[in-house]
mmCIF file of C-alpha atoms in Angstrom:
data_model
loop_
_atom_site.group_PDB
_atom_site.id
_atom_site.type_symbol
_atom_site.label_atom_id
_atom_site.label_comp_id
_atom_site.label_asym_id
_atom_site.label_seq_id
_atom_site.Cartn_x
_atom_site.Cartn_y
_atom_site.Cartn_z
ATOM 1 C CA GLY W 11 0.200 0.317 -0.143
ATOM 2 C CA ALA W 12 2.980 1.921 -0.170
ATOM 3 C CA LYS W 13 2.263 4.892 -2.094
ATOM 4 C CA ILE W 14 5.790 5.945 -4.156
ATOM 5 C CA ARG W 15 6.762 9.124 -6.339
ATOM 6 C CA LEU W 16 10.336 9.824 -8.618
ATOM 7 C CA ILE W 17 11.079 13.017 -9.627
ATOM 8 C CA PHE W 18 13.936 12.359 -12.708
ATOM 9 C CA GLU W 19 16.149 15.427 -13.928
ATOM 10 C CA GLY W 20 15.734 15.627 -18.082
ATOM 11 C CA GLU W 21 14.978 17.922 -20.667
ATOM 12 C CA SER W 22 12.316 16.057 -21.205
ATOM 13 C CA PRO W 23 9.429 13.146 -19.735
ATOM 14 C CA ASP W 24 10.818 10.343 -21.141
ATOM 15 C CA ILE W 25 8.377 7.437 -21.523
ATOM 16 C CA LEU W 26 10.436 4.464 -21.852
ATOM 17 C CA LEU W 27 12.004 5.352 -18.438
ATOM 18 C CA LYS W 28 8.406 5.696 -17.102
ATOM 19 C CA GLU W 29 7.378 2.456 -18.031
ATOM 20 C CA LYS W 30 10.758 0.844 -16.632
ATOM 21 C CA VAL W 31 9.951 2.310 -13.441
ATOM 22 C CA GLN W 32 6.692 1.348 -12.932
ATOM 23 C CA LYS W 33 6.600 -2.076 -14.732
ATOM 24 C CA LEU W 34 9.747 -2.719 -12.034
ATOM 25 C CA ILE W 35 8.120 -0.787 -8.859
ATOM 26 C CA GLY W 36 4.731 -1.531 -9.858
ATOM 27 C CA SER W 37 2.248 0.817 -12.048
ATOM 28 C CA GLU W 38 -0.631 1.298 -9.442
ATOM 29 C CA SER W 39 2.163 2.596 -6.530
ATOM 30 C CA VAL W 40 4.214 4.888 -8.272
ATOM 31 C CA ASN W 41 3.652 8.317 -9.696
ATOM 32 C CA ILE W 42 6.845 9.368 -11.652
ATOM 33 C CA LYS W 43 7.634 12.869 -13.079
ATOM 34 C CA PHE W 44 10.662 14.753 -15.093
ATOM 35 C CA HIS W 45 12.150 18.123 -14.087
ATOM 36 C CA ARG W 46 13.836 20.044 -16.450
ATOM 37 C CA GLU W 47 16.602 21.802 -13.832
ATOM 38 C CA PRO W 48 19.592 20.205 -11.555
ATOM 39 C CA LEU W 49 17.443 18.341 -8.534
ATOM 40 C CA ASN W 50 19.272 17.662 -4.938
ATOM 41 C CA HIS W 51 19.371 13.654 -4.462
ATOM 42 C CA PHE W 52 17.741 12.251 -0.994
ATOM 43 C CA ILE W 53 15.076 9.778 -0.133
ATOM 44 C CA MET W 54 12.445 10.151 2.086
ATOM 45 C CA SER W 55 10.365 7.669 4.296
ATOM 46 C CA ASP W 56 6.827 8.395 5.554
ATOM 47 C CA ASP W 57 8.140 11.848 6.377
ATOM 48 C CA LYS W 58 10.542 10.636 9.490
ATOM 49 C CA GLU W 59 13.408 9.539 7.561
ATOM 50 C CA ALA W 60 15.694 10.849 4.914
ATOM 51 C CA LEU W 61 18.820 9.430 3.034
ATOM 52 C CA ILE W 62 20.473 12.867 1.012
ATOM 53 C CA THR W 63 23.053 12.176 -1.013
ATOM 54 C CA THR W 64 26.174 14.318 -0.751
ATOM 55 C CA SER W 65 27.577 13.545 -4.338
ATOM 56 C CA LYS W 66 26.177 13.832 -7.765
ATOM 57 C CA GLU W 67 28.980 12.638 -9.026
ATOM 58 C CA SER W 68 27.872 8.913 -8.420
ATOM 59 C CA GLY W 69 24.730 6.862 -8.068
ATOM 60 C CA LEU W 70 22.590 7.500 -4.606
ATOM 61 C CA GLY W 71 24.104 3.565 -3.236
ATOM 62 C CA GLU W 72 27.643 5.028 -3.859
ATOM 63 C CA SER W 73 27.989 8.121 -3.332
ATOM 64 C CA PRO W 74 28.289 9.856 1.295
ATOM 65 C CA SER W 75 25.789 9.849 2.175
ATOM 66 C CA LEU W 76 23.348 11.825 5.381
ATOM 67 C CA TRP W 77 20.811 9.667 7.005
ATOM 68 C CA THR W 78 18.925 10.935 8.728
ATOM 69 C CA ASN W 79 15.565 11.487 11.238
ATOM 70 C CA ASN W 80 16.046 15.332 12.537
ATOM 71 C CA SER W 81 12.121 16.476 11.827
ATOM 72 C CA ASN W 82 13.358 19.935 11.180
ATOM 73 C CA LEU W 83 15.186 19.050 7.821
ATOM 74 C CA ILE W 84 13.327 16.739 7.046
ATOM 75 C CA GLY W 85 10.254 19.628 6.605
ATOM 76 C CA VAL W 86 12.954 21.477 4.637
ATOM 77 C CA LEU W 87 13.602 18.256 2.271
ATOM 78 C CA ARG W 88 9.678 17.813 2.198
ATOM 79 C CA THR W 89 8.717 21.028 1.502
ATOM 80 C CA GLY W 90 11.602 21.585 -1.926
ATOM 81 C CA PHE W 91 9.875 18.453 -2.801
ATOM 82 C CA GLU W 92 6.344 19.786 -3.157
ATOM 83 C CA SER W 93 7.667 22.141 -4.819
ATOM 84 C CA ASP W 94 9.939 20.203 -7.448
ATOM 85 C CA TRP W 95 6.771 18.384 -7.639
ATOM 86 C CA ILE W 96 4.841 20.419 -8.646
ATOM 87 C CA LYS W 97 7.254 22.198 -11.177
ATOM 88 C CA ALA W 98 8.102 18.979 -12.591
ATOM 89 C CA GLU W 99 6.132 16.842 -15.964
ATOM 90 C CA ASN W 100 4.196 14.417 -16.030
#
């Protein structure tokens, strides 16, 4: 029953990428949008925890990261994500 929202960086929506991710995760549980500008790279779970990359040079699992459960930092990330989500394209 989890709801997953992903924003990818890109000049225009990549339909093939969107279809691959929806097939991998499940199309009913994932919403995907594309943003034209560079984004911060992070994962947030239930507004309780976040994993933030400290470098965009490599993938999320390969770069140094910061884990937090600090509610203030999570609030900042949530606000930024919601703003980017509104600006992103389907």
